[in-house]
XYZ file of C-alpha atoms in Angstrom:
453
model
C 73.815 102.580 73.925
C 72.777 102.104 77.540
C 75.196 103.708 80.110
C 77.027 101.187 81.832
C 76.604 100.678 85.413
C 78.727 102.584 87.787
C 81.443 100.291 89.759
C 80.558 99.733 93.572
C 82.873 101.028 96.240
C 84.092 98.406 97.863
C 83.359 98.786 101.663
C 83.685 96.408 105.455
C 80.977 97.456 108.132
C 80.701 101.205 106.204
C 84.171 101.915 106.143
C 85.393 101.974 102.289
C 88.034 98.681 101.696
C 90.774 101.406 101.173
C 91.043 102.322 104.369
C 91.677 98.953 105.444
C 95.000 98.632 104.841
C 96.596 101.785 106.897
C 93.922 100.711 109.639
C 95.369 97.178 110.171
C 99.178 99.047 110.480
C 98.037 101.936 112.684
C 96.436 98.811 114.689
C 99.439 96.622 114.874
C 101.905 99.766 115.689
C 99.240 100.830 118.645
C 98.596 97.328 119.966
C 102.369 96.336 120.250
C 102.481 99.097 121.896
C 99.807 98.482 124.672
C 101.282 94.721 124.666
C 105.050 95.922 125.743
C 103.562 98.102 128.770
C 100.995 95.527 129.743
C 103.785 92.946 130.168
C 106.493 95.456 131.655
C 108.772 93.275 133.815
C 108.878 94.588 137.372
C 112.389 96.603 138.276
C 113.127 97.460 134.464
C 114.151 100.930 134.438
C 111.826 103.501 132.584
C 113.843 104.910 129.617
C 115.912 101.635 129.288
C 112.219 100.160 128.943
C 111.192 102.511 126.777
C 114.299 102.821 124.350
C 113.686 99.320 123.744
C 110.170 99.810 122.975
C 111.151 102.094 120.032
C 113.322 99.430 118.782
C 110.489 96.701 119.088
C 108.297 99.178 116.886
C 111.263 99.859 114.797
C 111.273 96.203 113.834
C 107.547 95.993 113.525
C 107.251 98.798 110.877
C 110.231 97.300 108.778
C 108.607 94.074 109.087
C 105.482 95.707 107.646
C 107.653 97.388 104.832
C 108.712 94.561 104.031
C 105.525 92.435 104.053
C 103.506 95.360 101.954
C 106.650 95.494 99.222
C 106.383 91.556 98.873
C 102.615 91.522 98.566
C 102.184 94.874 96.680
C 100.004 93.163 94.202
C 97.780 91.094 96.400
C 97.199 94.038 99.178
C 96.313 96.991 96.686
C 92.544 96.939 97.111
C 92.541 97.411 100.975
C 95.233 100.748 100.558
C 92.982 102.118 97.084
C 95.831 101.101 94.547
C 99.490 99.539 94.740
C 100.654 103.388 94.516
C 99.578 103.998 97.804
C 100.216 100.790 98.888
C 103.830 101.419 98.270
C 103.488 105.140 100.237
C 102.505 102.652 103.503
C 105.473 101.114 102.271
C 107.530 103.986 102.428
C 105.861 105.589 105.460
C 106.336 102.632 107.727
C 110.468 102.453 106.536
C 111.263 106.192 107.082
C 109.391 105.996 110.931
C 111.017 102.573 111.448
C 114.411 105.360 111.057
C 113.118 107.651 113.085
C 112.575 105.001 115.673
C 115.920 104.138 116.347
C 116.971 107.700 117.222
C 115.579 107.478 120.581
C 115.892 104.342 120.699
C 119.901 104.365 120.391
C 119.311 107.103 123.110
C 117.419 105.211 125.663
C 118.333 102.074 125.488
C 122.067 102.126 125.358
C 123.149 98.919 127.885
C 127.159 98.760 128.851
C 126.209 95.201 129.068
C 125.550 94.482 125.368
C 127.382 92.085 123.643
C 130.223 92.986 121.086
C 128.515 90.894 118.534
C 125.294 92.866 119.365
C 126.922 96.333 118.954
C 128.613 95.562 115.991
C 125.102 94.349 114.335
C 123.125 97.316 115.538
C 125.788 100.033 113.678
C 125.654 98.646 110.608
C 121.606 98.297 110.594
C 121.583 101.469 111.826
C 124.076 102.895 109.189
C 122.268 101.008 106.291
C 118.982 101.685 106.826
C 119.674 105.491 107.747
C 121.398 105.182 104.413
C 118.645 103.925 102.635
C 115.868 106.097 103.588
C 118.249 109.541 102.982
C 118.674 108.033 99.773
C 114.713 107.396 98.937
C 113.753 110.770 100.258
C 116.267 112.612 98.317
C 114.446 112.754 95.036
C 111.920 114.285 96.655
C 113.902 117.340 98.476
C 112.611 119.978 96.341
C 109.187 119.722 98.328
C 110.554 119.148 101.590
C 112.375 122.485 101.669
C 111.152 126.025 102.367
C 112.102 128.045 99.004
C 114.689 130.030 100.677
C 116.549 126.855 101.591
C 116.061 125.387 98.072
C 118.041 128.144 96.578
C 120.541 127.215 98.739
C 120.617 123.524 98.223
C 120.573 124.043 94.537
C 123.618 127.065 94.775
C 125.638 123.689 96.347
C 124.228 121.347 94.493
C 126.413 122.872 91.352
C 129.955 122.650 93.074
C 131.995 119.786 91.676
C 131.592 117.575 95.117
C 128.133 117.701 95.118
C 128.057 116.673 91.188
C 130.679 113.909 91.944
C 127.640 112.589 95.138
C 125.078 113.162 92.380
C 126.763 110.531 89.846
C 127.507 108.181 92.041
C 124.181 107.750 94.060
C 121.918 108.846 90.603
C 120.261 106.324 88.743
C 117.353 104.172 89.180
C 118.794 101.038 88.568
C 121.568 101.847 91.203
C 119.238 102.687 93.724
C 117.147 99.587 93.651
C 120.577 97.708 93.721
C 121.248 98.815 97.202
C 117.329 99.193 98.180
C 117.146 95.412 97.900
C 119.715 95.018 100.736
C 116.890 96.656 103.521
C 116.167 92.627 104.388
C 119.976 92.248 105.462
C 119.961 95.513 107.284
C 116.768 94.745 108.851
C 118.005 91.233 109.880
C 121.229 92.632 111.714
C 119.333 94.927 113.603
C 116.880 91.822 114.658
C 119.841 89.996 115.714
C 120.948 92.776 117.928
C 117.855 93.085 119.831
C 117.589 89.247 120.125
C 121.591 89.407 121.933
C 120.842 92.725 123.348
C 117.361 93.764 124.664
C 117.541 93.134 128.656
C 113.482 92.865 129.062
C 113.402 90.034 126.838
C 115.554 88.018 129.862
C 112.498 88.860 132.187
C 109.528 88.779 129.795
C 109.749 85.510 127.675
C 106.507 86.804 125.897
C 108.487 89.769 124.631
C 110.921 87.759 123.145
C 108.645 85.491 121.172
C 106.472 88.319 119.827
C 109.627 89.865 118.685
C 110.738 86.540 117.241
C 107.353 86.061 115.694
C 107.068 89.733 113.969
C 110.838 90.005 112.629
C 110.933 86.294 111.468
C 107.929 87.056 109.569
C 109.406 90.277 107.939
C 112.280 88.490 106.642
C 110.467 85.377 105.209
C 108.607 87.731 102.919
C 112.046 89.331 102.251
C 113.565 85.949 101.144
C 110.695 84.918 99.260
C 110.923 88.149 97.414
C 114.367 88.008 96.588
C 114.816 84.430 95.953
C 111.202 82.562 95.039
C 108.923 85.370 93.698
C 110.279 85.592 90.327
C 109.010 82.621 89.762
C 105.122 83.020 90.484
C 105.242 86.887 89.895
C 102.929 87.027 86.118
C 104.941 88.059 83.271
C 105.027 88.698 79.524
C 107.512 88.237 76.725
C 107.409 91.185 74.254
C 109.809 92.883 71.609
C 110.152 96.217 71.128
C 108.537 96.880 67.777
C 109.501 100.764 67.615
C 110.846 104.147 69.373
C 108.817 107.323 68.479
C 110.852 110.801 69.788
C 107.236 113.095 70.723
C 109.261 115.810 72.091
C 113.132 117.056 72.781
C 112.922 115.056 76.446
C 109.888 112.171 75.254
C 110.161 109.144 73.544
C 107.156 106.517 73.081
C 108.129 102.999 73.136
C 105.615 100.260 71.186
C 106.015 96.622 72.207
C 104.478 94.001 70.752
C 103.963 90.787 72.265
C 105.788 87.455 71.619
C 103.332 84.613 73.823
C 100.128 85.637 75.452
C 99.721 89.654 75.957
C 99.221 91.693 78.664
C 95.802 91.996 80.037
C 95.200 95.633 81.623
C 92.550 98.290 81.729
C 93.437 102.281 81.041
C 95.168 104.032 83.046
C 97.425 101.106 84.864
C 100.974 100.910 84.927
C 103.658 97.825 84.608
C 107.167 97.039 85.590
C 109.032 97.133 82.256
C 112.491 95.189 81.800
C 113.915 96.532 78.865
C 117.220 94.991 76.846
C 118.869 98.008 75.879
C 122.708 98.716 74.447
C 123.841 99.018 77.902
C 122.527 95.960 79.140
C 118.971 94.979 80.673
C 117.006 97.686 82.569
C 114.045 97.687 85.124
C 111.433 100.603 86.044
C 108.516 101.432 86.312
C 105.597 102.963 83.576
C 102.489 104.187 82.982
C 100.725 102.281 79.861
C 100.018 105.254 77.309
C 97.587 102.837 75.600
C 97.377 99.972 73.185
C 99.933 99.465 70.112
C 99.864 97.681 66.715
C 99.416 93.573 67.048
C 98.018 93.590 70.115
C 101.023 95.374 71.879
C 101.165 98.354 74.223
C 102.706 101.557 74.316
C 104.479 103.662 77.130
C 105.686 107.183 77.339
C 109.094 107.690 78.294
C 110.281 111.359 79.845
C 113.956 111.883 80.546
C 114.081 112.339 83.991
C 118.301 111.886 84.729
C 119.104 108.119 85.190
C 118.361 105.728 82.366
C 115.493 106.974 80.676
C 117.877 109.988 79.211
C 119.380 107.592 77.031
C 116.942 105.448 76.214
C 116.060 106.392 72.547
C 119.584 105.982 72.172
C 120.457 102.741 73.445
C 117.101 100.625 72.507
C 115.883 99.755 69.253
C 113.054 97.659 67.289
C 113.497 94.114 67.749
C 114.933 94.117 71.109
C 113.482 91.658 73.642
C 111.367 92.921 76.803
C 109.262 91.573 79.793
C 106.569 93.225 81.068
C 105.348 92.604 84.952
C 102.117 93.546 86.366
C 99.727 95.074 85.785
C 99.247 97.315 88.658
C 97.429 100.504 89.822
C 93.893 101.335 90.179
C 94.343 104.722 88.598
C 90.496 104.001 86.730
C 88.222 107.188 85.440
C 84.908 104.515 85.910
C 85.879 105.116 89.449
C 84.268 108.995 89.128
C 80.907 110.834 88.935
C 79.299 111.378 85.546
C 81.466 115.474 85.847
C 84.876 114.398 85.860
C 87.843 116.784 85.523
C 91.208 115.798 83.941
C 94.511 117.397 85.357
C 97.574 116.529 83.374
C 100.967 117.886 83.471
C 103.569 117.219 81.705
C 104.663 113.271 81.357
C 101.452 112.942 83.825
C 99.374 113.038 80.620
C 100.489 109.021 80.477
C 97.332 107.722 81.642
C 94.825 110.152 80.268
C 96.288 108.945 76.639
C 95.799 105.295 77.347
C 91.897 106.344 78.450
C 91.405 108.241 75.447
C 93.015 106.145 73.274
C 91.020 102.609 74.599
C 87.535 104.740 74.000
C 85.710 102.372 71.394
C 82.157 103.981 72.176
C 80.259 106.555 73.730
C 81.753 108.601 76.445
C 78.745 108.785 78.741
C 80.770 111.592 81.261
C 81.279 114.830 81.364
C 84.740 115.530 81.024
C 87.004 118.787 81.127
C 90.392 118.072 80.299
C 92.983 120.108 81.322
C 96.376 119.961 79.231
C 99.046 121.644 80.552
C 102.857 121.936 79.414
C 105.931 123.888 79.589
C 105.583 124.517 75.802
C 103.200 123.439 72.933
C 101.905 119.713 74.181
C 103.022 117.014 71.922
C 99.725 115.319 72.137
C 97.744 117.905 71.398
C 96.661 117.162 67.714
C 95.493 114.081 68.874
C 93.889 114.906 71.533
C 91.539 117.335 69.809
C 91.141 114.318 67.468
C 89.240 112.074 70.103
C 87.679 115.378 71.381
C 85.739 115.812 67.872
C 84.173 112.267 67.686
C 83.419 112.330 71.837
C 81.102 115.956 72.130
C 80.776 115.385 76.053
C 84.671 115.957 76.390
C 86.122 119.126 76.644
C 90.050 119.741 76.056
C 92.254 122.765 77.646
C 95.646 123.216 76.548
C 97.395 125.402 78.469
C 100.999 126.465 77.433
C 102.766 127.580 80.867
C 105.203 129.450 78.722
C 102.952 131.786 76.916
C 99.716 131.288 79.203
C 101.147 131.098 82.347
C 100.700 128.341 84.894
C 96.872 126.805 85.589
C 95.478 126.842 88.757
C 93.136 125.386 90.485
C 90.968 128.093 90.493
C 90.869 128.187 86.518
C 89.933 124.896 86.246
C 86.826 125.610 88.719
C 85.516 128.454 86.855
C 85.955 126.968 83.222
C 83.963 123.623 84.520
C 81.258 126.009 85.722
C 79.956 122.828 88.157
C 78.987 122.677 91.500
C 82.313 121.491 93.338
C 80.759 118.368 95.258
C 79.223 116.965 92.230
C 83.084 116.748 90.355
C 85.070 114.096 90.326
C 88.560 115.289 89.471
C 91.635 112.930 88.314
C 94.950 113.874 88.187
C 98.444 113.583 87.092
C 102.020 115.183 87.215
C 104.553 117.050 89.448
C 103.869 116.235 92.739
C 104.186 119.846 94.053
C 101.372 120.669 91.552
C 98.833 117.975 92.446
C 99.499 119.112 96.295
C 98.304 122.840 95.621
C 95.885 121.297 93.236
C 94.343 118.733 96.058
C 94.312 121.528 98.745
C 92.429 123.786 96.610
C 89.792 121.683 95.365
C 89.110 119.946 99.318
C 88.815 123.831 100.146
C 86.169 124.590 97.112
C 83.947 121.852 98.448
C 85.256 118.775 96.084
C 85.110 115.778 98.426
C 87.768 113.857 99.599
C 86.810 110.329 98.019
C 86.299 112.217 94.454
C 89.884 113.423 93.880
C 92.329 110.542 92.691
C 95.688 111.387 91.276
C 98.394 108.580 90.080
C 100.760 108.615 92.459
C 103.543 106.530 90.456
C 106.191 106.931 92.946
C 108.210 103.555 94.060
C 110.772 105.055 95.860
């Protein structure tokens, strides 16, 4: 069998396609910039000016959050994948916050209106709210380890437990996460009543106009029209597999026209369960019976902890997508494998959606806090395929891989790897650093981000 032909890289004038996407934003943050000095109205104090800069911007990058969460889809191939798409996303919220910090600062006026002050504290409030609340997941890498033993110490005294139940969950999250458009909106409003250089500098005012109003029309049509052009599948759950203590596998099968989606993608998974219909996001772990899929559920604390409990066979589903661009054809012909833990999703829907050859070189690293569930069937595909190689690594009785490890066992010369990977997001950091440092280059180390929030 002839080796297929590798993909192309996608590139405009040299530069690769996935670098597009951050460019334009850097672009339109700098330019708006350059605009609002150019067209500084003469007598307009300097930190007044300049507080209401940082509010323009502050509208600009929510505008652009809200554009790139509308469009996630559409604008994946210019970021390298709808999982860093939605980091831009995220990115261009939490410095939108940071924004208004000075800007409150600067460009406090004792001749706003009351209508105007009243709008910018609750934007403010909200959006402040919302970001705290995205980041907090992530906490645990944010925070020297001194200060994490802290945090966690308080984290175990009944008020923070009563916080944690009332702001955990997924599904409660999103809930409040879909009100950014009417926080955004109220802080629009007050610099339209508010902002003093808009009186003097008509263009101002219509280029603020212009950038918030188009913000919140992708904000409506997300919330009210795209449901209806947005591609998705009826399915049925056809069963629930328990792998491990904390991992369930979920097969659906479909009910119209399946999903179409290559290894290693993810979809947005509406579930009926006991407790009524759920939403969130998961990695494919391969083709099931009938021409269904498969994904592989971890408990991680909101509703995936009771999931083998509360769904069963026969109950009705919708998948969305698919999405991602997490693709192993994407590599050089020695590839390395990184999985850990639940990050083993992907690797078991490209392993399980082999139906030939495998023309790469491939070192697979397995690594879990205990024997890996998948490991039987991993060494399975391994027999039939003699060009991949599988490491399991127990952390428990092996102790934990590193990156180092992996670079002596594959025995290649670092710039000729390619080197995918997936898992805890502390790990792939350490992992990423190490590799750029042995000489693996930047455009050959892709990991699966996953992360919405």
């Amino acid at each position: 069998m002839t080796k297929p032909a590798t993909r192309p890289r996608a590139a405009v004038l040299g530069m690769p396609l996935r670098w597009m996407g951050p460019g334009v934003v850097l672009v339109l943050v700098v330019a708006y910039a350059l605009f609002w000095y150019a067209v500084r109205p003469a007598g307009e104090p300097v930190l007044g000016y300049v507080g209401q800069l940082f509010g323009g911007e502050s509208v600009l990058l929510y505008s652009i959050a809200l554009v790139l969460v509308s469009t996630l889809p559409h604008v994946e191939p210019i970021f390298g994948g709808i999982d860093h798409a939605a980091i831009w996303h995220r990115r261009a919220a939490i410095t939108a916050t940071v924004l208004l910090l000075p800007h409150i600062e600067f460009a406090a006026s004792p001749e706003a209106t009351s209508l105007g002050k009243t709008l910018a504290v609750a934007a403010t409030c909200g959006l402040i709210a919302l970001v705290v609340w995205a980041i907090l997941p992530r906490w645990r890498t944010m925070l020297p380890a001194a200060a994490r033993r802290v945090v966690i110490a308080s984290l175990q005294t009944r008020p923070f437990q009563l916080v944690g139940r009332l702001l955990g969950g997924y599904e409660r999250w999103r809930g409040f996460h879909r009100l950014t458009g009417l926080f955004v909106a109220a802080g629009f409003l007050h610099g339209l009543l508010d902002a003093s250089a808009f009186e003097a500098a008509p263009a101002l005012r219509w280029s603020y106009v212009a950038i918030g109003a188009t913000g919140l029309a992708f904000y409506a049509y997300r919330e009210l029209l795209s449901r209806h052009f947005l591609p998705h599948h009826d399915y049925q759950v056809s069963g629930v597999r328990t792998v491990a203590a904390d991992l369930v596998e979920v097969a659906l099968r479909p009910l119209g026209r399946p999903l179409s989606f290559r290894p290693g993608q993810f979809a947005m998974i509406y579930l009926e369960t006991a407790e009524g219909w759920q939403r969130h996001p998961f990695s494919i772990s391969g083709p099931a019976g009938e021409g269904g899929i498969s994904i592989t559920v971890k408990a991680l604390g909101d509703h995936t902890t009771r999931l083998p409990d509360v769904i069963r066979p026969g109950m009705p589903a919708v998948v969305g997508g698919p999405y991602g661009r997490f693709d192993r054809h994407r590599g050089t012909a020695d590839q390395v494998w990184i999985a850990g833990g639940v990050g083993i999703t992907p690797f078991l829907s490209w392993l399980r959606s082999l139906d030939g050859e495998l023309h790469e070189n491939v070192h697979f690293f397995v690594t879990s806090a205990g024997p890996s569930p998948f490991a039987d069937e991993i060494a399975a595909v391994a027999r039939n395929h003699p060009r991949l190689t599988v490491h399991v690594v127990d952390t428990a009785a092996d102790g934990r891989l590193t990156p180092e490890a992996v670079l002596e066992a594959v025995g290649t010369e670092p710039r000729r790897l390619s080197v995918f990977m997936g898992g805890p997001d502390t790990m792939l950091r350490q992992f990423r650093r190490a590799f750029r440092a042995a000489g693996v280059r930047r455009a050959n180390i892709h990991r699966e981000y996953f992360q919405w929030r």
